[in-house]
PDB file of C-alpha atoms in Angstrom:
ATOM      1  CA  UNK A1280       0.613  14.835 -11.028  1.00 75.00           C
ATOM      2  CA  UNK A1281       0.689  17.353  -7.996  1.00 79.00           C
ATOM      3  CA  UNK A1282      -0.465  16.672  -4.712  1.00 82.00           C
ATOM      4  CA  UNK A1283       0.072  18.682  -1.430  1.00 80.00           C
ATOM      5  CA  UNK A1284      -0.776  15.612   0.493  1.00 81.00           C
ATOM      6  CA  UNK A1285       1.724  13.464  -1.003  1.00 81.00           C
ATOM      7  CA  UNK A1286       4.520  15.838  -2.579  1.00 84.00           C
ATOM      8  CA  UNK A1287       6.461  12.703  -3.974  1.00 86.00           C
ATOM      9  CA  UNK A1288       3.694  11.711  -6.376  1.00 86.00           C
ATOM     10  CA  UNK A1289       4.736  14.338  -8.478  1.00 88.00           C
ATOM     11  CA  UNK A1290       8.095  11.947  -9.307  1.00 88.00           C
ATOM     12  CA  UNK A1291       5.702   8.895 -10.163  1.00 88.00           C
ATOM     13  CA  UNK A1292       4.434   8.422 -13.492  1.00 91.00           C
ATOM     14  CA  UNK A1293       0.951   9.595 -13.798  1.00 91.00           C
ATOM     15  CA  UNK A1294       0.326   5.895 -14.994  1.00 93.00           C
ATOM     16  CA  UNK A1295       1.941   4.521 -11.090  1.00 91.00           C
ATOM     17  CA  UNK A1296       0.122   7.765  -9.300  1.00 90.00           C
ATOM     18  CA  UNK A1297      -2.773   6.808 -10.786  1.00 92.00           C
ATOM     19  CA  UNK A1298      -2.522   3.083  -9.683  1.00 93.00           C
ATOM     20  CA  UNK A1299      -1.495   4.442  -6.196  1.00 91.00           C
ATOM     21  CA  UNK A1300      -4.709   6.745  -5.835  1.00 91.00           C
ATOM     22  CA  UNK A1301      -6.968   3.712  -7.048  1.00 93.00           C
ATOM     23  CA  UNK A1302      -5.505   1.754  -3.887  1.00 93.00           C
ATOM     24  CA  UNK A1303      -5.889   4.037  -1.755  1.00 92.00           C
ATOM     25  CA  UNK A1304      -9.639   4.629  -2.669  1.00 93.00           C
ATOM     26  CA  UNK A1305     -10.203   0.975  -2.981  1.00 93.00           C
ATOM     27  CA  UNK A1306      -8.634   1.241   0.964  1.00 93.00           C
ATOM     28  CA  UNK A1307     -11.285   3.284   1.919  1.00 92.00           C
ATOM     29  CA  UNK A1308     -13.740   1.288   0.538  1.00 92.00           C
ATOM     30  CA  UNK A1309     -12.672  -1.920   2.298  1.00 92.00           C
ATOM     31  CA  UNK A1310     -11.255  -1.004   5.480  1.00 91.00           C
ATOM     32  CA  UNK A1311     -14.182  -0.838   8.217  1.00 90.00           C
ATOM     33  CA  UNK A1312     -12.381   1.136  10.198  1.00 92.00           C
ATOM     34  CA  UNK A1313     -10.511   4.299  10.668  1.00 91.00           C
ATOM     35  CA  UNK A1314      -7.394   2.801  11.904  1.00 92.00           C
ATOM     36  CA  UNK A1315      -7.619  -0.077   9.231  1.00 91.00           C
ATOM     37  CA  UNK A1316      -7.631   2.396   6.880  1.00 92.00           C
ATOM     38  CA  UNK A1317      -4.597   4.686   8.162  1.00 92.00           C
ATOM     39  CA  UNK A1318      -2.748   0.992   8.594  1.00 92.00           C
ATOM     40  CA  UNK A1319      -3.434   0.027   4.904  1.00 92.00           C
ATOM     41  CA  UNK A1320      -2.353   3.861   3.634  1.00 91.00           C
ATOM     42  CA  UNK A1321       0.963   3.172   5.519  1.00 91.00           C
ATOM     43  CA  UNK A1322       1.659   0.328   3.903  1.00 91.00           C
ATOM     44  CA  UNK A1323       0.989   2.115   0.257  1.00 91.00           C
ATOM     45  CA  UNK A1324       2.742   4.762   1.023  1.00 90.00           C
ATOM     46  CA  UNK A1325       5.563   2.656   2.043  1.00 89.00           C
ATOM     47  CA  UNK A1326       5.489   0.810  -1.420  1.00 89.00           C
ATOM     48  CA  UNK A1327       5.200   3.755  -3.680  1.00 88.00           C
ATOM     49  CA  UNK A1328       7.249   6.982  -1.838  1.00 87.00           C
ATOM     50  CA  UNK A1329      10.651   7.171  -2.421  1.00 79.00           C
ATOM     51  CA  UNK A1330      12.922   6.269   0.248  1.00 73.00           C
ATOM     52  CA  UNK A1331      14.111   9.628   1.909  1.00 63.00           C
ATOM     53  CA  UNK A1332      17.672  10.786   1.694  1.00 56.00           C
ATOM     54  CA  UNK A1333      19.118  11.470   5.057  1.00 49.00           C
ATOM     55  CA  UNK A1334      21.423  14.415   4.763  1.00 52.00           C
ATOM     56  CA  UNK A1335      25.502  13.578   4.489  1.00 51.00           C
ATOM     57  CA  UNK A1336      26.644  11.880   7.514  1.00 52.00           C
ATOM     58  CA  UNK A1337      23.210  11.070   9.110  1.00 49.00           C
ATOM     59  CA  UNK A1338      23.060   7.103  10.019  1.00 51.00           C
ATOM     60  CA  UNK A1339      19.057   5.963  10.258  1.00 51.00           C
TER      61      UNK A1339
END
């Protein structure tokens, strides 16, 4: 699946980008409020992203 909001779903299965897109509608749907909402996409995005590779000799 492509997305230019998230350009790592493309490296999920479509069954796990799927699952990801249902939580994040089902976070809009139960959140009340904006920054609930941005707070609860975090944490998905968190879960499902990859973990970015920090070029040779960069310490986090």
């Amino acid at each position: 699946m492509h997305s230019s909001a998230f350009l790592w779903l493309s490296e999920l299965s479509d069954e796990q980008a799927y699952e990801f897109l249902d939580e994040v509608i089902q976070a809009a749907h139960d959140a009340g409020t904006h920054t609930a909402f941005l707070h609860t996409l975090d944490v998905l995005v968190g879960q499902y992203a990859p973990s970015p590779t920090l070029p040779h000799g960069v310490m986090p």
